Every structure is written in structure tokens, then in C-alpha cells.
PDB file of C-alpha atoms and ligand atoms in Angstrom:
ATOM      1  CA  MET A   1      95.629 103.785  94.965  1.00  0.00           C
ATOM      2  CA  THR A   2      97.198 105.546  92.053  1.00  0.00           C
ATOM      3  CA  ARG A   3      98.712 103.656  89.143  1.00  0.00           C
ATOM      4  CA  GLU A   4     102.204 104.523  90.433  1.00  0.00           C
ATOM      5  CA  GLU A   5     101.320 103.312  93.911  1.00  0.00           C
ATOM      6  CA  LEU A   6     100.048 100.056  92.522  1.00  0.00           C
ATOM      7  CA  LYS A   7     103.328  99.598  90.558  1.00  0.00           C
ATOM      8  CA  ALA A   8     105.319 100.357  93.702  1.00  0.00           C
ATOM      9  CA  ALA A   9     103.308  97.819  95.638  1.00  0.00           C
ATOM     10  CA  ALA A  10     104.214  95.183  93.085  1.00  0.00           C
ATOM     11  CA  VAL A  11     107.946  96.127  93.111  1.00  0.00           C
ATOM     12  CA  SER A  12     107.896  96.006  97.056  1.00  0.00           C
ATOM     13  CA  MET A  13     106.717  92.412  96.954  1.00  0.00           C
ATOM     14  CA  LEU A  14     109.916  91.405  95.181  1.00  0.00           C
ATOM     15  CA  ASP A  15     111.505  91.235  98.561  1.00  0.00           C
ATOM     16  CA  MET A  16     108.980  88.737  99.828  1.00  0.00           C
ATOM     17  CA  ALA A  17     109.494  86.243  96.959  1.00  0.00           C
ATOM     18  CA  TYR A  18     110.600  82.777  97.910  1.00  0.00           C
ATOM     19  CA  CYS A  19     112.583  81.702  94.849  1.00  0.00           C
ATOM     20  CA  PRO A  20     115.658  79.688  95.945  1.00  0.00           C
ATOM     21  CA  TYR A  21     115.496  77.539  92.779  1.00  0.00           C
ATOM     22  CA  SER A  22     114.938  80.029  89.960  1.00  0.00           C
ATOM     23  CA  HIS A  23     116.396  83.081  91.718  1.00  0.00           C
ATOM     24  CA  PHE A  24     113.745  84.985  89.711  1.00  0.00           C
ATOM     25  CA  PRO A  25     111.560  87.011  92.113  1.00  0.00           C
ATOM     26  CA  VAL A  26     108.191  88.262  91.039  1.00  0.00           C
ATOM     27  CA  GLY A  27     105.890  90.753  92.730  1.00  0.00           C
ATOM     28  CA  ALA A  28     102.251  91.468  91.967  1.00  0.00           C
ATOM     29  CA  ALA A  29      99.664  93.967  93.147  1.00  0.00           C
ATOM     30  CA  LEU A  30      96.030  93.414  92.148  1.00  0.00           C
ATOM     31  CA  GLU A  31      93.413  96.125  92.281  1.00  0.00           C
ATOM     32  CA  CYS A  32      89.695  95.330  92.644  1.00  0.00           C
ATOM     33  CA  SER A  33      86.714  97.400  91.632  1.00  0.00           C
ATOM     34  CA  ASP A  34      86.215  98.868  95.019  1.00  0.00           C
ATOM     35  CA  GLY A  35      89.794  99.934  95.162  1.00  0.00           C
ATOM     36  CA  THR A  36      91.008  97.171  97.447  1.00  0.00           C
ATOM     37  CA  VAL A  37      94.506  95.944  96.581  1.00  0.00           C
ATOM     38  CA  TYR A  38      95.932  92.435  97.231  1.00  0.00           C
ATOM     39  CA  THR A  39      99.562  91.796  96.803  1.00  0.00           C
ATOM     40  CA  GLY A  40     101.486  88.585  96.089  1.00  0.00           C
ATOM     41  CA  CYS A  41     104.907  87.192  95.439  1.00  0.00           C
ATOM     42  CA  ASN A  42     106.062  83.834  93.855  1.00  0.00           C
ATOM     43  CA  ILE A  43     106.467  80.916  96.192  1.00  0.00           C
ATOM     44  CA  GLU A  44     108.616  78.077  94.891  1.00  0.00           C
ATOM     45  CA  ASN A  45     108.821  74.520  96.033  1.00  0.00           C
ATOM     46  CA  ALA A  46     111.513  71.780  95.891  1.00  0.00           C
ATOM     47  CA  GLY A  47     108.909  69.746  93.968  1.00  0.00           C
ATOM     48  CA  TYR A  48     108.946  72.491  91.325  1.00  0.00           C
ATOM     49  CA  SER A  49     105.378  71.989  90.006  1.00  0.00           C
ATOM     50  CA  PRO A  50     103.748  73.187  93.226  1.00  0.00           C
ATOM     51  CA  THR A  51     105.251  76.584  92.694  1.00  0.00           C
ATOM     52  CA  LEU A  52     102.787  79.452  92.921  1.00  0.00           C
ATOM     53  CA  CYS A  53     103.219  82.533  90.806  1.00  0.00           C
ATOM     54  CA  ALA A  54     102.968  85.978  92.279  1.00  0.00           C
ATOM     55  CA  GLU A  55      99.804  86.820  90.284  1.00  0.00           C
ATOM     56  CA  ARG A  56      97.866  83.704  91.383  1.00  0.00           C
ATOM     57  CA  ASN A  57      99.079  84.318  94.911  1.00  0.00           C
ATOM     58  CA  ALA A  58      97.581  87.823  94.765  1.00  0.00           C
ATOM     59  CA  ALA A  59      94.347  86.651  93.063  1.00  0.00           C
ATOM     60  CA  GLY A  60      93.892  83.775  95.575  1.00  0.00           C
ATOM     61  CA  LYS A  61      94.192  86.325  98.411  1.00  0.00           C
ATOM     62  CA  ALA A  62      91.590  88.464  96.827  1.00  0.00           C
ATOM     63  CA  ILE A  63      89.095  85.672  96.023  1.00  0.00           C
ATOM     64  CA  SER A  64      89.412  84.266  99.469  1.00  0.00           C
ATOM     65  CA  GLU A  65      88.545  87.670 100.919  1.00  0.00           C
ATOM     66  CA  GLY A  66      85.414  87.964  98.701  1.00  0.00           C
ATOM     67  CA  HIS A  67      86.817  90.045  95.779  1.00  0.00           C
ATOM     68  CA  LYS A  68      86.681  88.630  92.267  1.00  0.00           C
ATOM     69  CA  ASP A  69      86.066  91.890  90.317  1.00  0.00           C
ATOM     70  CA  PHE A  70      89.615  92.640  89.218  1.00  0.00           C
ATOM     71  CA  VAL A  71      90.359  95.888  87.435  1.00  0.00           C
ATOM     72  CA  ARG A  72      94.115  95.727  86.904  1.00  0.00           C
ATOM     73  CA  ILE A  73      97.242  93.991  88.091  1.00  0.00           C
ATOM     74  CA  ALA A  74     100.853  95.297  88.088  1.00  0.00           C
ATOM     75  CA  VAL A  75     103.591  92.556  87.805  1.00  0.00           C
ATOM     76  CA  ALA A  76     107.205  93.273  88.656  1.00  0.00           C
ATOM     77  CA  GLY A  77     110.396  91.433  88.066  1.00  0.00           C
ATOM     78  CA  ARG A  78     114.120  92.256  88.402  1.00  0.00           C
ATOM     79  CA  CYS A  79     114.790  91.673  84.704  1.00  0.00           C
ATOM     80  CA  ASP A  80     115.410  93.997  81.792  1.00  0.00           C
ATOM     81  CA  ASP A  81     112.440  92.612  80.018  1.00  0.00           C
ATOM     82  CA  PHE A  82     108.862  93.380  80.969  1.00  0.00           C
ATOM     83  CA  CYS A  83     107.609  90.750  83.455  1.00  0.00           C
ATOM     84  CA  VAL A  84     104.649  89.167  81.712  1.00  0.00           C
ATOM     85  CA  PRO A  85     102.296  86.736  83.374  1.00  0.00           C
ATOM     86  CA  CYS A  86     102.747  83.073  82.470  1.00  0.00           C
ATOM     87  CA  GLY A  87     100.069  81.264  80.509  1.00  0.00           C
ATOM     88  CA  VAL A  88      98.594  79.714  83.591  1.00  0.00           C
ATOM     89  CA  CYS A  89      98.203  83.027  85.334  1.00  0.00           C
ATOM     90  CA  ARG A  90      96.574  84.515  82.219  1.00  0.00           C
ATOM     91  CA  GLN A  91      94.026  81.779  82.212  1.00  0.00           C
ATOM     92  CA  PHE A  92      93.454  81.920  85.951  1.00  0.00           C
ATOM     93  CA  LEU A  93      92.734  85.757  85.789  1.00  0.00           C
ATOM     94  CA  LEU A  94      90.486  85.409  82.700  1.00  0.00           C
ATOM     95  CA  GLU A  95      88.122  83.284  84.768  1.00  0.00           C
ATOM     96  CA  PHE A  96      87.264  86.331  86.931  1.00  0.00           C
ATOM     97  CA  ALA A  97      88.022  89.488  84.920  1.00  0.00           C
ATOM     98  CA  PRO A  98      88.505  89.129  81.174  1.00  0.00           C
ATOM     99  CA  ASP A  99      88.460  92.926  80.797  1.00  0.00           C
ATOM    100  CA  MET A 100      91.126  93.624  83.227  1.00  0.00           C
ATOM    101  CA  GLU A 101      94.371  95.489  82.518  1.00  0.00           C
ATOM    102  CA  VAL A 102      97.784  93.904  83.038  1.00  0.00           C
ATOM    103  CA  ILE A 103     100.662  96.206  83.712  1.00  0.00           C
ATOM    104  CA  CYS A 104     104.040  94.557  83.198  1.00  0.00           C
ATOM    105  CA  LEU A 105     107.125  96.244  84.686  1.00  0.00           C
ATOM    106  CA  ASN A 106     110.788  95.938  83.970  1.00  0.00           C
ATOM    107  CA  SER A 107     113.611  96.569  86.439  1.00  0.00           C
ATOM    108  CA  LYS A 108     113.677 100.170  85.407  1.00  0.00           C
ATOM    109  CA  GLY A 109     110.069 100.673  86.422  1.00  0.00           C
ATOM    110  CA  GLU A 110     109.013 101.178  82.782  1.00  0.00           C
ATOM    111  CA  GLU A 111     105.624  99.543  81.896  1.00  0.00           C
ATOM    112  CA  LEU A 112     104.041  97.628  79.206  1.00  0.00           C
ATOM    113  CA  ALA A 113     100.266  97.728  79.700  1.00  0.00           C
ATOM    114  CA  LEU A 114      97.866  95.453  77.826  1.00  0.00           C
ATOM    115  CA  PRO A 115      94.367  94.256  78.188  1.00  0.00           C
ATOM    116  CA  LEU A 116      94.240  90.624  79.455  1.00  0.00           C
ATOM    117  CA  LYS A 117      92.318  89.656  76.354  1.00  0.00           C
ATOM    118  CA  GLU A 118      95.293  90.730  74.230  1.00  0.00           C
ATOM    119  CA  LEU A 119      97.697  88.661  76.307  1.00  0.00           C
ATOM    120  CA  LEU A 120      95.381  85.681  76.023  1.00  0.00           C
ATOM    121  CA  PRO A 121      93.400  85.691  72.735  1.00  0.00           C
ATOM    122  CA  TYR A 122      90.992  82.775  72.385  1.00  0.00           C
ATOM    123  CA  GLY A 123      91.243  82.012  76.135  1.00  0.00           C
ATOM    124  CA  PHE A 124      89.102  79.156  77.454  1.00  0.00           C
ATOM    125  CA  ASP A 125      86.014  80.309  79.397  1.00  0.00           C
ATOM    126  CA  ASN A 126      82.806  78.783  80.673  1.00  0.00           C
ATOM    127  CA  THR A 127      80.994  79.434  77.411  1.00  0.00           C
ATOM    128  CA  TYR A 128      82.753  76.430  76.054  1.00  0.00           C
ATOM    129  CA  LEU A 129      81.313  74.132  78.685  1.00  0.00           C
ATOM    130  CA  PRO A 130      77.901  72.378  78.404  1.00  0.00           C
ATOM    131  CA  LYS A 131      75.146  74.200  80.057  1.00  0.00           C
ATOM    132  CA  GLU A 132      74.109  71.271  82.200  1.00  0.00           C
ATOM    133  CA  ASN A 133      76.615  68.887  83.771  1.00  0.00           C
TER     134      ASN A 133
HETATM  135  N1  THU B   1     106.620  83.443  87.908  1.00  0.00           N
HETATM  136  C1  THU B   1     105.661  84.179  88.445  1.00  0.00           C
HETATM  137  O1  THU B   1     105.547  84.394  89.618  1.00  0.00           O
HETATM  138  N2  THU B   1     104.740  84.782  87.563  1.00  0.00           N
HETATM  139  C2  THU B   1     104.707  84.541  86.215  1.00  0.00           C
HETATM  140  O2  THU B   1     103.701  84.787  85.627  1.00  0.00           O
HETATM  141  C3  THU B   1     105.864  84.022  85.596  1.00  0.00           C
HETATM  142  C4  THU B   1     106.724  83.108  86.501  1.00  0.00           C
HETATM  143  C5  THU B   1     107.605  82.788  88.768  1.00  0.00           C
HETATM  144  C6  THU B   1     107.437  81.296  88.902  1.00  0.00           C
HETATM  145  C7  THU B   1     108.777  80.897  89.312  1.00  0.00           C
HETATM  146  O3  THU B   1     108.885  81.029  90.740  1.00  0.00           O
HETATM  147  C8  THU B   1     109.716  81.951  88.689  1.00  0.00           C
HETATM  148  O4  THU B   1     108.905  83.014  88.328  1.00  0.00           O
HETATM  149  C9  THU B   1     110.441  81.399  87.410  1.00  0.00           C
HETATM  150  O5  THU B   1     109.584  80.842  86.564  1.00  0.00           O
END
């Protein structure tokens, strides 16, 4: 899939978002090293905290299908600002692919692309954990 196709896949997921509380739809398209793409949208909940972000939705779909080797993710919103992943999603993605690229889109389709490590400097990974536990 080309970069433009990946971005379009993220944008198309905006229509799938379930966001009756925030009215802030988010779409994501996650590309794996073998070229497989998994999409996701945000899914909100009346309990608020169970809300699932689009990025973790896409990543969960990928992981559950055996793909953890993420190369890049496109994230789309319907706002003027670039739709950046929240801190939880940055940390979630770091676990699997610290070197991946994050492509943040605004409503005009313009992009802000950054390495995940720049979006989450000093992220917590398993090197901080004791070797035996
Ligand atoms: N949201 C995402 O889907 N991804 C992010 O990284 C930022 C926030 C969603 C969660 C919630 O449904 C809505 O955007 C407003 O926070």
C-alpha cells in the first residue's frame, strides 16, 4: 500500500468511529513489515474510561492476527490540528515497534510525520524491568 493509500485508509475509518460523547472521530491505519494493513477507529463507552482509541484498536487487531512488527501508522481526525496519538497509545505502540513512523493527519489531509521515539522520548520499555521476576 502506498503512503497516500494508507492515509486514505485512516480517513475512511472516521466513518466507523463510535464517539457519541466526544463527537471526536479518529481513524487509524497501521502497516506491518509484510505490508499487511490493519485499520481501527475509536470506540467510546458511557463509562468513559473503557474508551478505546483508534490506534490501539488497529494495533490490537494486528497483534491478535499475529502481526507485531509495525512500520508506520496513519492517524486521522476531523480537526484543523494534526491528530496526534495520546500518551497511552504512544506507550502501547512503543512496546512493539519503537522505530515505527507516526503519520498524523489534519482535516485537509496534510501530514505531520514523526518517529514514535520523538513523540515519546524516554518511553518506558522492558529494559527497566528486572531480568528475573
Ligand atoms: N482518541 C483516539 O482515538 N486516539 C488518540 O490518540 C486520541 C484520542 C479518541 C478517544 C476519544 O474517543 C476521542 O478521541 C476524544 O478523546
